[in-house]
Backbone as a chain_set.jsonl record, in Angstrom:
{"seq": "MKAYDDILKEAQENPAILGLLLSGSRGKGFENAHSDYDLILIAADDAVGGLREKYAGAKDIDLTVCSLAQFRDYAGWGSAEAWIATPSPTSKFSSTRRGCWPIWQQKRAASRRTS", "coords": {"N": [[0.84, -1.176, 0.0], [0.701, 2.094, -0.96], [0.303, 4.638, 0.444], [0.625, 3.899, 3.14], [3.246, 2.87, 3.036], [4.613, 5.215, 2.321], [4.201, 6.824, 4.604], [5.436, 5.24, 6.562], [8.098, 5.245, 5.59], [8.71, 7.99, 5.798], [8.481, 8.264, 8.573], [10.671, 6.809, 9.414], [12.751, 8.342, 8.461], [12.404, 11.074, 9.068], [13.39, 13.288, 11.477], [11.655, 14.729, 13.081], [9.547, 13.134, 13.584], [8.614, 11.212, 16.175], [7.619, 8.756, 16.879], [5.813, 5.892, 15.645], [2.921, 4.112, 15.606], [1.274, 1.09, 14.964], [-1.986, 0.229, 15.048], [-5.273, -1.092, 15.732], [-6.858, -3.708, 13.776], [-4.71, -4.701, 12.215], [-2.478, -4.086, 13.8], [-2.903, -5.763, 15.879], [-2.723, -8.189, 14.748], [-4.916, -9.329, 13.491], [-5.825, -8.824, 10.946], [-7.713, -8.603, 7.864], [-8.805, -9.056, 4.458], [-10.175, -6.677, 4.134], [-9.212, -4.842, 5.89], [-8.07, -1.673, 7.044], [-5.326, 0.62, 7.568], [-4.529, 1.508, 10.748], [-3.036, 4.072, 12.267], [-0.915, 5.705, 14.624], [0.793, 8.557, 14.775], [3.446, 10.068, 16.279], [4.709, 13.204, 16.87], [7.086, 15.95, 16.871], [6.189, 19.005, 18.476], [6.137, 21.287, 16.729], [5.831, 20.119, 14.26], [3.453, 18.8, 13.993], [1.053, 19.989, 12.845], [1.759, 20.349, 10.097], [2.247, 17.685, 9.308], [-0.259, 16.532, 9.712], [-1.717, 17.9, 7.78], [-0.323, 17.141, 5.466], [-0.853, 14.372, 5.236], [-3.595, 14.202, 5.234], [-6.582, 12.748, 4.204], [-5.415, 10.449, 3.184], [-5.637, 7.421, 1.481], [-7.274, 4.515, 2.684], [-6.12, 4.696, 5.177], [-6.193, 5.267, 8.564], [-5.258, 7.76, 10.263], [-3.834, 9.17, 13.085], [-2.377, 12.043, 14.155], [-0.262, 13.311, 16.55], [1.186, 15.292, 19.202], [3.904, 14.542, 21.456], [3.155, 15.185, 24.08], [0.351, 15.258, 23.788], [-0.072, 12.598, 23.13], [0.756, 11.344, 25.48], [-1.264, 12.25, 27.22], [-3.411, 10.997, 26.002], [-2.832, 8.202, 26.106], [-1.766, 7.639, 28.575], [-1.233, 6.273, 31.928], [-4.195, 5.732, 33.71], [-5.786, 7.102, 31.947], [-8.572, 6.963, 29.634], [-7.708, 5.352, 27.624], [-5.652, 3.833, 28.693], [-2.46, 2.301, 28.741], [-1.686, -1.157, 28.539], [-0.036, -4.071, 29.852], [1.204, -6.31, 27.561], [2.163, -9.257, 25.739], [4.939, -9.121, 23.466], [6.816, -9.701, 20.418], [9.427, -8.863, 20.912], [10.043, -8.805, 23.578], [9.435, -10.266, 26.852], [7.289, -9.043, 28.194], [5.57, -6.107, 27.258], [4.871, -2.697, 27.586], [2.101, -1.7, 26.176], [-0.427, -0.241, 24.084], [-3.405, -1.709, 24.05], [-2.335, -4.059, 22.807], [-0.802, -3.038, 20.738], [2.307, -2.211, 19.224], [5.352, -0.416, 18.62], [6.152, 0.19, 15.161], [8.871, 0.136, 14.425], [9.843, -1.694, 16.237], [8.54, -3.984, 15.389], [9.742, -4.352, 12.899], [12.386, -4.793, 13.732], [12.075, -7.159, 15.208], [11.239, -8.888, 13.158], [13.545, -8.895, 11.558], [15.315, -10.152, 13.264], [14.221, -12.684, 13.352], [14.773, -13.62, 10.81], [17.482, -13.678, 10.644]], "CA": [[0.0, 0.0, 0.0], [1.571, 3.252, -1.14], [0.19, 5.641, 1.511], [1.251, 3.32, 4.336], [4.695, 2.828, 2.795], [5.11, 6.599, 2.365], [4.217, 7.263, 6.003], [6.476, 4.46, 7.231], [9.401, 5.756, 5.154], [8.928, 9.296, 6.415], [8.687, 8.057, 10.012], [12.033, 6.313, 9.599], [13.735, 9.322, 8.009], [12.129, 12.431, 9.538], [13.689, 13.369, 12.907], [10.534, 15.355, 13.799], [8.609, 12.065, 13.928], [9.169, 10.557, 17.358], [7.131, 7.392, 16.963], [4.723, 5.478, 14.774], [2.303, 2.899, 16.133], [0.259, 0.424, 14.167], [-3.015, -0.283, 15.959], [-6.385, -1.708, 15.022], [-6.758, -5.14, 13.487], [-3.359, -5.035, 11.747], [-1.561, -4.009, 14.936], [-3.178, -6.897, 16.761], [-2.526, -9.424, 14.002], [-6.203, -9.889, 13.099], [-6.263, -8.166, 9.722], [-8.308, -9.391, 6.789], [-8.713, -8.378, 3.158], [-10.855, -5.386, 4.189], [-8.617, -4.022, 6.953], [-7.28, -0.498, 6.705], [-4.181, 0.82, 8.455], [-4.774, 2.444, 11.838], [-1.715, 4.53, 12.694], [-0.74, 6.849, 15.507], [2.092, 9.168, 14.501], [3.807, 11.004, 17.349], [5.642, 14.14, 16.252], [7.478, 17.161, 17.594], [5.099, 19.981, 18.502], [6.114, 22.169, 15.563], [5.621, 19.353, 13.033], [2.143, 18.145, 14.018], [0.134, 20.577, 11.863], [2.201, 20.049, 8.732], [2.062, 16.256, 9.032], [-1.706, 16.307, 9.584], [-2.109, 18.424, 6.472], [0.317, 16.343, 4.418], [-1.453, 13.048, 5.086], [-5.066, 14.271, 5.275], [-7.213, 12.093, 3.066], [-4.677, 9.281, 2.696], [-6.577, 6.33, 1.232], [-7.166, 3.301, 3.501], [-5.301, 4.985, 6.356], [-6.828, 6.0, 9.663], [-4.044, 8.321, 10.854], [-3.899, 10.154, 14.152], [-1.093, 12.719, 14.347], [-0.307, 14.031, 17.817], [2.461, 15.602, 19.842], [4.225, 13.619, 22.536], [2.309, 15.546, 25.221], [-1.005, 14.8, 23.484], [-0.082, 11.141, 23.209], [0.791, 10.985, 26.906], [-2.613, 12.465, 27.747], [-4.281, 10.012, 25.372], [-2.543, 6.803, 26.427], [-1.092, 7.509, 29.868], [-1.911, 5.538, 32.987], [-5.361, 6.399, 34.248], [-6.642, 7.641, 30.891], [-9.527, 5.996, 29.087], [-6.953, 4.473, 26.728], [-4.435, 3.454, 29.42], [-1.68, 1.201, 28.176], [-1.677, -2.381, 29.326], [1.101, -4.944, 29.559], [0.876, -7.439, 26.703], [3.362, -9.838, 25.144], [5.373, -8.711, 22.137], [7.91, -10.556, 19.964], [10.755, -8.384, 21.291], [10.289, -8.941, 25.008], [8.416, -11.077, 27.515], [6.153, -8.144, 28.357], [5.788, -4.773, 26.709], [3.78, -1.778, 27.892], [1.561, -1.305, 24.888], [-1.841, 0.109, 24.055], [-4.264, -2.727, 23.455], [-1.619, -4.996, 21.963], [-0.042, -2.366, 19.686], [3.685, -1.899, 19.551], [5.905, 0.413, 17.547], [6.536, -0.457, 13.911], [10.307, -0.158, 14.398], [10.05, -2.935, 16.988], [8.102, -5.074, 14.533], [10.787, -4.583, 11.895], [13.537, -5.375, 14.421], [11.708, -8.545, 15.516], [11.247, -9.633, 11.889], [14.923, -9.088, 11.104], [15.923, -11.145, 14.141], [13.727, -14.02, 12.985], [15.338, -14.046, 9.541], [18.95, -13.751, 10.682]], "C": [[0.887, 1.242, 0.0], [1.499, 4.259, 0.013], [0.861, 5.147, 2.783], [2.768, 3.306, 4.186], [5.316, 4.218, 2.856], [5.224, 7.1, 3.809], [5.311, 6.53, 6.772], [7.864, 4.97, 6.87], [9.7, 7.104, 5.797], [9.201, 9.159, 7.914], [10.111, 7.589, 10.307], [13.081, 7.388, 9.317], [13.585, 10.709, 8.619], [12.385, 12.512, 11.05], [12.58, 14.044, 13.734], [9.469, 14.323, 14.175], [9.253, 11.223, 15.018], [8.727, 9.107, 17.483], [5.993, 7.145, 16.002], [4.211, 4.147, 15.291], [1.264, 2.374, 15.163], [-0.734, -0.184, 15.135], [-4.118, -0.942, 15.144], [-6.129, -3.177, 14.737], [-5.364, -5.543, 13.013], [-2.346, -5.032, 12.888], [-1.722, -5.181, 15.886], [-2.997, -8.237, 16.054], [-3.813, -10.103, 13.562], [-6.718, -9.282, 11.792], [-6.903, -9.158, 8.76], [-8.227, -8.565, 5.513], [-9.325, -6.98, 3.169], [-10.266, -4.434, 5.228], [-7.879, -2.821, 6.387], [-6.079, -0.453, 7.645], [-4.55, 1.878, 9.485], [-3.418, 2.814, 12.426], [-1.823, 5.683, 13.668], [0.682, 7.349, 15.276], [2.352, 10.217, 15.58], [4.929, 11.885, 16.819], [6.002, 15.275, 17.199], [6.36, 18.189, 17.451], [5.001, 20.804, 17.215], [5.874, 21.438, 14.24], [4.215, 18.774, 12.92], [1.221, 18.679, 12.922], [0.498, 20.236, 10.431], [1.999, 18.592, 8.358], [0.58, 15.91, 8.9], [-2.18, 16.736, 8.194], [-1.573, 17.547, 5.34], [-0.417, 15.03, 4.173], [-2.979, 13.042, 5.216], [-5.624, 13.607, 4.022], [-6.455, 10.919, 2.497], [-5.625, 8.092, 2.614], [-6.245, 5.098, 2.078], [-6.254, 3.466, 4.707], [-6.161, 5.749, 7.356], [-5.666, 6.516, 10.502], [-4.375, 9.363, 11.904], [-2.504, 10.737, 14.297], [-1.2, 13.525, 15.632], [1.103, 14.333, 18.306], [2.705, 14.574, 20.941], [3.357, 13.903, 23.756], [0.874, 15.078, 24.995], [-1.102, 13.284, 23.594], [-0.042, 10.669, 24.655], [-0.581, 11.156, 27.543], [-3.568, 11.377, 27.252], [-4.071, 8.613, 25.939], [-1.863, 6.601, 27.771], [-1.907, 6.721, 30.876], [-3.067, 6.361, 33.533], [-6.266, 7.019, 33.195], [-7.602, 6.555, 30.418], [-8.84, 4.982, 28.184], [-5.668, 3.98, 27.377], [-3.761, 2.244, 28.785], [-1.74, 0.021, 29.117], [-0.48, -3.226, 28.953], [0.621, -6.13, 28.741], [2.155, -7.995, 26.102], [3.68, -9.215, 23.788], [6.527, -9.606, 21.723], [9.289, -10.107, 20.436], [11.047, -8.512, 22.772], [9.181, -9.787, 25.627], [7.151, -10.261, 27.733], [6.526, -6.772, 27.846], [4.607, -3.905, 27.101], [3.251, -1.228, 26.585], [0.08, -1.035, 24.983], [-2.6, -0.981, 23.314], [-3.527, -3.619, 22.469], [-0.825, -4.368, 20.842], [1.392, -2.191, 20.137], [4.333, -1.247, 18.354], [6.375, -0.389, 16.341], [8.027, -0.768, 13.881], [10.599, -1.41, 15.197], [9.616, -4.126, 16.158], [9.172, -5.399, 13.505], [12.008, -5.241, 12.523], [13.266, -6.848, 14.726], [11.751, -9.408, 14.262], [12.667, -9.891, 11.426], [15.654, -10.09, 11.981], [15.488, -12.562, 13.782], [14.366, -14.528, 11.707], [16.856, -14.158, 9.567], [19.441, -14.907, 11.518]], "O": [[1.732, 1.404, 0.88], [2.54, 4.691, 0.509], [1.588, 5.898, 3.434], [3.489, 3.689, 5.107], [6.416, 4.387, 3.382], [6.218, 7.721, 4.185], [6.035, 7.146, 7.554], [8.719, 5.113, 7.744], [10.807, 7.336, 6.282], [10.055, 9.859, 8.458], [10.683, 7.939, 11.339], [14.178, 7.347, 9.875], [14.563, 11.454, 8.679], [11.674, 11.873, 11.826], [12.576, 13.935, 14.96], [8.59, 14.605, 14.99], [10.296, 10.603, 14.813], [9.403, 8.311, 18.133], [5.295, 8.073, 15.594], [4.961, 3.178, 15.402], [0.472, 3.137, 14.611], [-0.366, -1.024, 15.956], [-3.906, -1.306, 13.987], [-5.289, -3.81, 15.377], [-4.883, -6.618, 13.371], [-1.457, -5.883, 12.934], [-0.793, -5.546, 16.607], [-3.104, -9.293, 16.677], [-3.822, -11.303, 13.29], [-7.927, -9.236, 11.566], [-6.673, -10.366, 8.826], [-7.636, -7.486, 5.506], [-9.019, -6.174, 2.29], [-10.779, -3.331, 5.416], [-7.162, -2.923, 5.392], [-5.852, -1.381, 8.421], [-4.848, 3.017, 9.129], [-2.735, 1.974, 13.012], [-2.709, 6.53, 13.554], [1.651, 6.643, 15.552], [1.56, 11.141, 15.762], [5.966, 11.391, 16.376], [5.316, 15.526, 18.19], [5.673, 18.235, 16.431], [3.91, 20.994, 16.678], [5.727, 22.084, 13.203], [3.83, 18.303, 11.85], [0.665, 17.897, 12.15], [-0.37, 19.874, 9.638], [1.624, 18.285, 7.226], [0.207, 15.085, 8.066], [-2.938, 16.029, 7.53], [-2.285, 17.251, 4.38], [-0.585, 14.619, 3.025], [-3.585, 11.973, 5.299], [-5.175, 13.884, 2.911], [-6.808, 10.427, 1.425], [-6.336, 7.793, 3.574], [-5.087, 4.692, 2.175], [-5.684, 2.493, 5.201], [-6.779, 6.758, 7.017], [-5.146, 5.797, 11.355], [-5.105, 10.318, 11.641], [-1.547, 10.0, 14.536], [-2.118, 14.329, 15.79], [2.077, 13.713, 17.878], [1.8, 13.823, 21.306], [2.873, 12.973, 24.4], [0.244, 14.555, 25.915], [-2.095, 12.752, 24.091], [-0.721, 9.709, 25.019], [-1.017, 10.306, 28.319], [-4.424, 10.902, 27.998], [-5.042, 7.912, 26.223], [-1.426, 5.492, 28.075], [-3.11, 6.524, 30.708], [-2.919, 7.556, 33.787], [-7.388, 7.42, 33.502], [-7.457, 5.382, 30.762], [-9.341, 3.873, 28.001], [-4.686, 3.733, 26.678], [-4.418, 1.296, 28.354], [-1.833, 0.178, 30.334], [0.039, -3.107, 27.843], [-0.264, -6.87, 29.17], [3.138, -7.266, 25.969], [2.773, -8.828, 23.051], [7.164, -10.216, 22.582], [10.238, -10.89, 20.37], [12.194, -8.344, 23.186], [8.132, -10.002, 25.02], [6.05, -10.75, 27.478], [7.667, -6.332, 27.988], [3.459, -4.326, 26.965], [3.888, -0.381, 25.958], [-0.594, -1.55, 25.875], [-2.451, -1.148, 22.104], [-4.052, -3.907, 21.393], [-0.218, -5.091, 20.052], [1.65, -2.037, 21.331], [3.932, -1.48, 17.214], [6.918, -1.487, 16.471], [8.425, -1.816, 13.373], [11.535, -2.136, 14.859], [10.254, -5.178, 16.212], [9.478, -6.567, 13.261], [12.603, -6.14, 11.93], [14.139, -7.692, 14.523], [12.246, -10.534, 14.299], [12.974, -10.984, 10.951], [16.527, -10.81, 11.496], [16.263, -13.513, 13.888], [14.494, -15.738, 11.523], [17.456, -14.673, 8.624], [20.649, -15.104, 11.649]]}, "num_chains": 1, "name": "protein.A"}
């Protein structure tokens, strides 16, 4: 998928992007032929507006762009979306939101399995 690949590439190369999380059915490993990409992009405060504008209307992407402070409010302990400890391929337990874990960790885990 081009839009997803473009966002992933930018997240890897743009120092203003602090994190990228894959959530939803794909992040949990339950995707099907009709699944879109649910992404949370965490960016430096001064980059949030430009990134929202750049990726507005991306096809088959449900993208939330937020600052680190906004993300902490959204997913911090005690919030409605509080993170929970769930297993991940990179560690016995990982503090993750509803089974989601950062894409860079997924890539690292995949490269470890193939090497």
